[in-house]
Coordinates of C-alpha atoms in Angstrom, one line a residue:
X1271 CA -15.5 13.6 -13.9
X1272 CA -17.6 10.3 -14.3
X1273 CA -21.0 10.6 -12.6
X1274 CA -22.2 8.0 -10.1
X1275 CA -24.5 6.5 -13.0
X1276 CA -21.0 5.8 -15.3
X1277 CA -18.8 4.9 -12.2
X1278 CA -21.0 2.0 -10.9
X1279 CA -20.6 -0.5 -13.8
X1280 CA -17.1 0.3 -14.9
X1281 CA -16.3 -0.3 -10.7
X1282 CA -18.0 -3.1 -10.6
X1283 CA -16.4 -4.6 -14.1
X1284 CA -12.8 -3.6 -12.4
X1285 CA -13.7 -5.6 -9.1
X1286 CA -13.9 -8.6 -10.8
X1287 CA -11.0 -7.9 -13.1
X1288 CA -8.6 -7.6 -10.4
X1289 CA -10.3 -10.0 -7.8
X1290 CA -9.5 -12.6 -11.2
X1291 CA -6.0 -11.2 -11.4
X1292 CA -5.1 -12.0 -8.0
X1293 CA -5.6 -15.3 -8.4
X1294 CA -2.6 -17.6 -8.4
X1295 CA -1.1 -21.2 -8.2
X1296 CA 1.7 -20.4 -6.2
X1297 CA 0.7 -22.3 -2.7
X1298 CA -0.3 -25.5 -5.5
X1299 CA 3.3 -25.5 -6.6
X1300 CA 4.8 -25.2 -3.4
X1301 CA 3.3 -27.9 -1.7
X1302 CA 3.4 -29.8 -4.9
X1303 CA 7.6 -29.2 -4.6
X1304 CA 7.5 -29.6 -1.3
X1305 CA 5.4 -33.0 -1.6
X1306 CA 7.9 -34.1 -4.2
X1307 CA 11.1 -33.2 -2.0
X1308 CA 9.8 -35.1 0.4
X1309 CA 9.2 -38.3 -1.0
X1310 CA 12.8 -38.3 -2.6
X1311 CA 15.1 -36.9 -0.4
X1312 CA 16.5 -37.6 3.4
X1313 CA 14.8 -40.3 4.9
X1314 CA 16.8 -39.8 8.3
X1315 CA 15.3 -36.6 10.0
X1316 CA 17.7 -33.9 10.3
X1317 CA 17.5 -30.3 11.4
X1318 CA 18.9 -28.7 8.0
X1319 CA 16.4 -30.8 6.1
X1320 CA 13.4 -30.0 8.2
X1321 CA 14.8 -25.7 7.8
X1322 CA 15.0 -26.6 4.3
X1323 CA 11.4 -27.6 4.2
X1324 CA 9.6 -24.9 6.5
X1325 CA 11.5 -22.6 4.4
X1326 CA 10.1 -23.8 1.2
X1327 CA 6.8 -24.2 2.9
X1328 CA 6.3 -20.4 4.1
X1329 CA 8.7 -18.4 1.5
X1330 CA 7.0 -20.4 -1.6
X1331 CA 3.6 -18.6 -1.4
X1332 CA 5.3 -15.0 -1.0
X1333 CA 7.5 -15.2 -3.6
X1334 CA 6.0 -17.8 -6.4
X1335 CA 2.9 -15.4 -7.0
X1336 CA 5.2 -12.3 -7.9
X1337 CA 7.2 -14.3 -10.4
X1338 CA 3.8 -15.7 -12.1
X1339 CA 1.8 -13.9 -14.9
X1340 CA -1.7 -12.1 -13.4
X1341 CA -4.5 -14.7 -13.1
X1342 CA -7.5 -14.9 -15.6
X1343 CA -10.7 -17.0 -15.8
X1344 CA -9.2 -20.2 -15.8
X1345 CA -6.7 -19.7 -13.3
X1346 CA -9.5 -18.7 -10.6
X1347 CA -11.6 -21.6 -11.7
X1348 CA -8.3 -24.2 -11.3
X1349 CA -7.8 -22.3 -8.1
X1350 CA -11.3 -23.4 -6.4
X1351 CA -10.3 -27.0 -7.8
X1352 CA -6.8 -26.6 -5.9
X1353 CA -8.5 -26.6 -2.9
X1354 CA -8.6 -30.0 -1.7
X1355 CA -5.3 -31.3 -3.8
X1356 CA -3.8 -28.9 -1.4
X1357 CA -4.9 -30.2 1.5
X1358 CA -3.8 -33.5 0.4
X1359 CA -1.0 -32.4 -0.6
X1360 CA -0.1 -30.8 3.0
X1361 CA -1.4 -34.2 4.6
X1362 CA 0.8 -36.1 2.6
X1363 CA 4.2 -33.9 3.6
X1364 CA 3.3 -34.1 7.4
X1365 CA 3.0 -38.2 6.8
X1366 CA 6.2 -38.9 5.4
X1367 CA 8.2 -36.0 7.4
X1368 CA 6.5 -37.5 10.9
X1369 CA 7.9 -41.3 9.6
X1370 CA 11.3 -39.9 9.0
X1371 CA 11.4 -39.3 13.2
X1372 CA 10.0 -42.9 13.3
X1373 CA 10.3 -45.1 15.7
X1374 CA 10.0 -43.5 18.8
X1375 CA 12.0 -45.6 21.3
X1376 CA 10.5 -44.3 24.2
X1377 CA 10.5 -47.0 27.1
X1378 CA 7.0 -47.5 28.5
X1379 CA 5.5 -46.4 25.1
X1380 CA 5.8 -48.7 22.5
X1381 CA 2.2 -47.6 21.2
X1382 CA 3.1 -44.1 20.5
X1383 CA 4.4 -46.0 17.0
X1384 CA 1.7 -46.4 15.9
X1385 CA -0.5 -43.7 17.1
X1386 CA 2.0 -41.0 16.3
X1387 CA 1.8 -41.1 12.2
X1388 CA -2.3 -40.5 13.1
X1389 CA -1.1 -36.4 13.5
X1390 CA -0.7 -36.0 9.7
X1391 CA -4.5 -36.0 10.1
X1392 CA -4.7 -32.8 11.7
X1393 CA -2.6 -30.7 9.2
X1394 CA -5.1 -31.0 6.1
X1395 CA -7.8 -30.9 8.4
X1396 CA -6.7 -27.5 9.8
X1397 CA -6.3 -26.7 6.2
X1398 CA -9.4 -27.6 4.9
X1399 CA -11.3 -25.9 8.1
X1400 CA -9.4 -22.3 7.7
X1401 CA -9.5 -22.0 3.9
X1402 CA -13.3 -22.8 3.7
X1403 CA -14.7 -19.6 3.8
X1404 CA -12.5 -18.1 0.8
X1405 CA -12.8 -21.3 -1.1
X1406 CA -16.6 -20.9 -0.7
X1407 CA -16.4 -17.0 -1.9
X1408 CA -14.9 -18.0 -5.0
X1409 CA -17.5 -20.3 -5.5
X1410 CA -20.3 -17.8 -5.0
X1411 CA -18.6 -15.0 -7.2
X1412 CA -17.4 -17.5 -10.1
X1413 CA -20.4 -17.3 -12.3
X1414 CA -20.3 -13.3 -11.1
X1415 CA -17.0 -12.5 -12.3
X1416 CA -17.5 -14.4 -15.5
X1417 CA -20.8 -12.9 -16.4
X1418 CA -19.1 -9.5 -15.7
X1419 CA -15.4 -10.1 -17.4
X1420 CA -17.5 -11.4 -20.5
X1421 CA -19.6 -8.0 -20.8
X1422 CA -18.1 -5.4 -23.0
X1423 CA -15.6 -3.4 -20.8
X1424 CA -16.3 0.4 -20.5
X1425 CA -12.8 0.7 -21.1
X1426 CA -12.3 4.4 -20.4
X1427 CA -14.7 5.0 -17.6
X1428 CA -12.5 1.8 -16.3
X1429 CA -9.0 3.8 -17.1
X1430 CA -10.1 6.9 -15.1
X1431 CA -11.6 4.0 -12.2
X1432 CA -8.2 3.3 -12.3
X1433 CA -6.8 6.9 -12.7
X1434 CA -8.1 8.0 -9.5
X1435 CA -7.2 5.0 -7.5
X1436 CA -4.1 4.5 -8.3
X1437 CA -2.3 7.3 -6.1
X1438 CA -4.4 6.1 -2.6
X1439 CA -2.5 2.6 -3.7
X1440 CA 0.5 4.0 -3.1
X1441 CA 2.2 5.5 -0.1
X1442 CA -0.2 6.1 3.1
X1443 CA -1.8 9.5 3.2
X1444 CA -0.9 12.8 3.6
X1445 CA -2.5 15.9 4.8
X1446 CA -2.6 17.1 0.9
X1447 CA -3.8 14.1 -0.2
X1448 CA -7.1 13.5 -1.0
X1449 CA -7.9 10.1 -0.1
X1450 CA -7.8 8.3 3.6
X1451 CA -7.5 5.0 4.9
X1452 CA -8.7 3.2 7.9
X1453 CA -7.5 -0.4 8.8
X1454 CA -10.2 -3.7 9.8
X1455 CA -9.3 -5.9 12.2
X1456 CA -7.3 -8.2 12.6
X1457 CA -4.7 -5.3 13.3
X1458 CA -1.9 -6.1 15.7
X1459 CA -0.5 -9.3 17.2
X1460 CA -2.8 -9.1 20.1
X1461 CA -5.9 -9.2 17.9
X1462 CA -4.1 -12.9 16.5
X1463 CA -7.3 -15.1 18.0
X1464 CA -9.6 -13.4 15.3
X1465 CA -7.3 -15.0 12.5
X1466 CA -8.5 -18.4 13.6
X1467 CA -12.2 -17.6 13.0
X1468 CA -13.8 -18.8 10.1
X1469 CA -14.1 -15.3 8.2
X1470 CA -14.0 -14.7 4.3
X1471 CA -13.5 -11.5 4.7
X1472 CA -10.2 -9.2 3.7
X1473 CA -8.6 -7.2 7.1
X1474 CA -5.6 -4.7 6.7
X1475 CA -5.7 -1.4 5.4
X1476 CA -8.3 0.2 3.4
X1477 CA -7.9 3.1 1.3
X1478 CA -10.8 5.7 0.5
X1479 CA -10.2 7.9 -2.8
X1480 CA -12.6 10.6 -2.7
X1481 CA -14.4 12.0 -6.1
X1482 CA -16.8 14.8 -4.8
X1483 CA -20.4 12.8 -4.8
X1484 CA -18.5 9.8 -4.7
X1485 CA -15.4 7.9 -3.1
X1486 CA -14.0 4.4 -4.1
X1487 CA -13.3 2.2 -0.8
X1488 CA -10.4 -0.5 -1.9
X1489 CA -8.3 -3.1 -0.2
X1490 CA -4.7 -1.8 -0.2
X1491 CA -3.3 -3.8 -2.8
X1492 CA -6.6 -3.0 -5.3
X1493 CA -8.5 -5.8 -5.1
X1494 CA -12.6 -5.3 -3.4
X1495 CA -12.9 -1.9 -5.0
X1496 CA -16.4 -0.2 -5.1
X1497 CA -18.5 2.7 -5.5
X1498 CA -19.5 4.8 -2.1
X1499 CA -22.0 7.8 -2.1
X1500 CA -21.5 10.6 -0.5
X1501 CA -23.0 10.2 3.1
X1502 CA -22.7 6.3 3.1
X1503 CA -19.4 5.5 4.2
X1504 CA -20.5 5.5 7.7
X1505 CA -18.1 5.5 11.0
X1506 CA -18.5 5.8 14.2
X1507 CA -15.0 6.1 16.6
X1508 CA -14.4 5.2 19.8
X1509 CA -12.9 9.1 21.4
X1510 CA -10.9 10.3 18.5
X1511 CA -8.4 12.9 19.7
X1512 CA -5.6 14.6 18.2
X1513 CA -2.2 13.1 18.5
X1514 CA -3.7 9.3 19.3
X1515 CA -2.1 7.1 17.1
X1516 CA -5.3 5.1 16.4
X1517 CA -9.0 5.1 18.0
X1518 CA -11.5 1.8 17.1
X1519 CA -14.2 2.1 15.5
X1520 CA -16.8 0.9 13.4
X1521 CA -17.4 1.3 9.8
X1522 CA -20.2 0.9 7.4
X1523 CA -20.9 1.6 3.6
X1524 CA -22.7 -0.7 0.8
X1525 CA -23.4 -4.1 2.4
X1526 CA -19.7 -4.2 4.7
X1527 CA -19.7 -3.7 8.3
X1528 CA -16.3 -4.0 10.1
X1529 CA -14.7 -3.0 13.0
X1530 CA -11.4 -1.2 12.8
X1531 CA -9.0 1.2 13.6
X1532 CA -8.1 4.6 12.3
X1533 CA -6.1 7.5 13.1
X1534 CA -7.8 11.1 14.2
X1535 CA -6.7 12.9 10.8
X1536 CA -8.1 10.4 8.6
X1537 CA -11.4 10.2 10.6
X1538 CA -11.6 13.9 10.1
X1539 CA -10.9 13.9 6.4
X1540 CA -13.8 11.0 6.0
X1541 CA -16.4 13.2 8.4
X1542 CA -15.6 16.1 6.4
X1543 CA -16.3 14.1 2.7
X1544 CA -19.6 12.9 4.3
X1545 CA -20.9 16.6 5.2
X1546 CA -19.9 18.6 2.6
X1547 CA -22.2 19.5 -0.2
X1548 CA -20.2 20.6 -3.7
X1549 CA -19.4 18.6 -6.5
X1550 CA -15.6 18.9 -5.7
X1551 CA -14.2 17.2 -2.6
X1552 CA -13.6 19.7 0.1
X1553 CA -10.2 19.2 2.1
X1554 CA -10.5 18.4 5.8
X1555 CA -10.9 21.1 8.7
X1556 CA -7.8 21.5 10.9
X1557 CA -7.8 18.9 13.8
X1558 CA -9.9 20.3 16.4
X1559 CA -11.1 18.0 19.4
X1560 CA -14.9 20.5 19.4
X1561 CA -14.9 20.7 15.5
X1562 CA -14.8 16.5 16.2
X1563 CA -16.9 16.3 19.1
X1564 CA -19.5 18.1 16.9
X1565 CA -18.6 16.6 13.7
X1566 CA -19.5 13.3 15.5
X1567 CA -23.1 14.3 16.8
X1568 CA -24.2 15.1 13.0
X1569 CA -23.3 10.9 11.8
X1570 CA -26.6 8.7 11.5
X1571 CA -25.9 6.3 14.9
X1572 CA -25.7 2.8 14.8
X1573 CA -25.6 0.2 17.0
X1574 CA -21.8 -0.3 18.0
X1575 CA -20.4 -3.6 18.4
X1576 CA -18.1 -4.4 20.9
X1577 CA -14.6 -3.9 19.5
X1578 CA -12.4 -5.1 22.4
X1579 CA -9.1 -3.3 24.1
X1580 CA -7.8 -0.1 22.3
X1581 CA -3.8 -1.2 22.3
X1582 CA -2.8 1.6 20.0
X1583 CA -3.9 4.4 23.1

């Protein structure tokens, strides 16, 4: 088993391997299709075309990046320069798509001609405005992730990084399994307000694979991976109880604070990582609401932010 001291750098080197990997073109060469469709086909509007075109639109992203090769160096770096082309791009759809319902005989209104092709405006604005904060990131963590990738690789302290993540990528847990997972919000259709706030961060499920002194907290798909002593990943819940499907909460380790939700068993399994003292991770104690109750008073206290309606109760 790697000690902390050995797990830290080959983490780290595998964060930014994966975070590179992730990167893709496919929402470039969607809108670049899109763009080109249409400047050179219908220019009546009609409700096939514009199905044709949302379709193209929304289905592009999802399915272009699983037919392209993994991203590298250069891919992230054309990514960051994608940004605004994007935007243009979208701007320049909404233009000609808005002239092919052009003109607007509306009697009384003869202005609305002219004021009407003025929307496109909004599109790439809304673009620009929602995609900042990521753009941004990758920014910041460029010069990061090629300082790292460009480093040696600890190639088998990476593998058994890997090892040892790889089964908590998979299906969600089990009461044999040894890892958990908690989710951040957004996390259901009536949290959708928070995914118009400007926030670079990644929300959906988490997955902790535990190690004895040490767990690895990732994103679901493998992607923000990293190191988390024993005693550090940090949660607080709002009145776990057996049988509720999910209780909020608030979790903290490293330099991350979210809010979130997670279910009773998987609370248990993290409280009972956090307390226990051996070198081998210990499984969790049968759900108990006292065994909780005290589990809970033992966890360093925090201030806990307001988290909103429980809808999951």
């Amino acid at each position: 088993m790697l000690t902390l001291e050995e797990a830290v750098p080959a983490t780290d080197y595998l964060r930014s391997q994966t975070e590179v990997q992730h990167t893709h073109l496919g929402g470039l060469a969607t809108l670049a299709v899109g763009a080109a469709c249409s400047y050179a086909f219908p220019r009546k509007a009609s409700v096939p075309w514009f199905l044709f075109l949302l379709l193209l639109l929304v289905l592009g992203p999802l399915v272009l990046p699983r037919l392209m090769p993994k991203g590298n160096l250069s891919t992230y770096r054309i990514a960051i320069l994608a940004y605004p082309i994007e935007g243009l791009l979208l701007g320049f759809i909404a233009f000609m798509e808005i002239w092919k319902v052009m003109p607007l005989d509306l009697p009384g209104l003869p202005s609305l001609n002219a004021v009407f092709p003025w929307l496109s405006v909004f599109f790439p604005v809304f673009y620009y405005v929602q995609q900042f904060p990521n753009w941004r990131r990758r920014i910041q963590r460029q010069s990061l992730h090629a300082t790292q990738l460009a480093m040696p690789a600890p190639a088998d302290y990476v593998a058994q990084i890997e090892e040892l993540l790889a089964p908590a990528l998979g299906h969600p847990p089990t009461y044999e399994d040894a890892w958990a997972e908690f989710t951040t919000v957004p996390a259901t259709l009536k949290n959708w307000k928070l995914y118009l706030q400007l926030d670079a961060e990644y929300h959906g499920v988490w997955r902790v694979a535990f190690n004895g002194p040490w767990a690895l907290v990732a994103f679901v798909d493998g992607t923000r991976v990293e190191v988390v002593k024993r005693g550090e990943l940090k949660i607080v819940a709002d009145d776990p109880q057996p049988g509720r499907r999910k209780s909020l909460c608030l979790l903290r380790w490293n330099k991350n604070l979210f809010e979130g939700r997670i279910t009773h068993d998987n609370f248990l399994k993290i409280l009972a990582w956090n307390a226990s003292k051996g070198d081998a991770p210990e499984r969790r104690p049968q759900p108990n609401p006292k065994e909780t109750d005290d589990s809970q008073d033992t966890m360093e206290s925090f201030e806990v932010l307001p988290t909103g309606d429980d809808d999951d109760a």
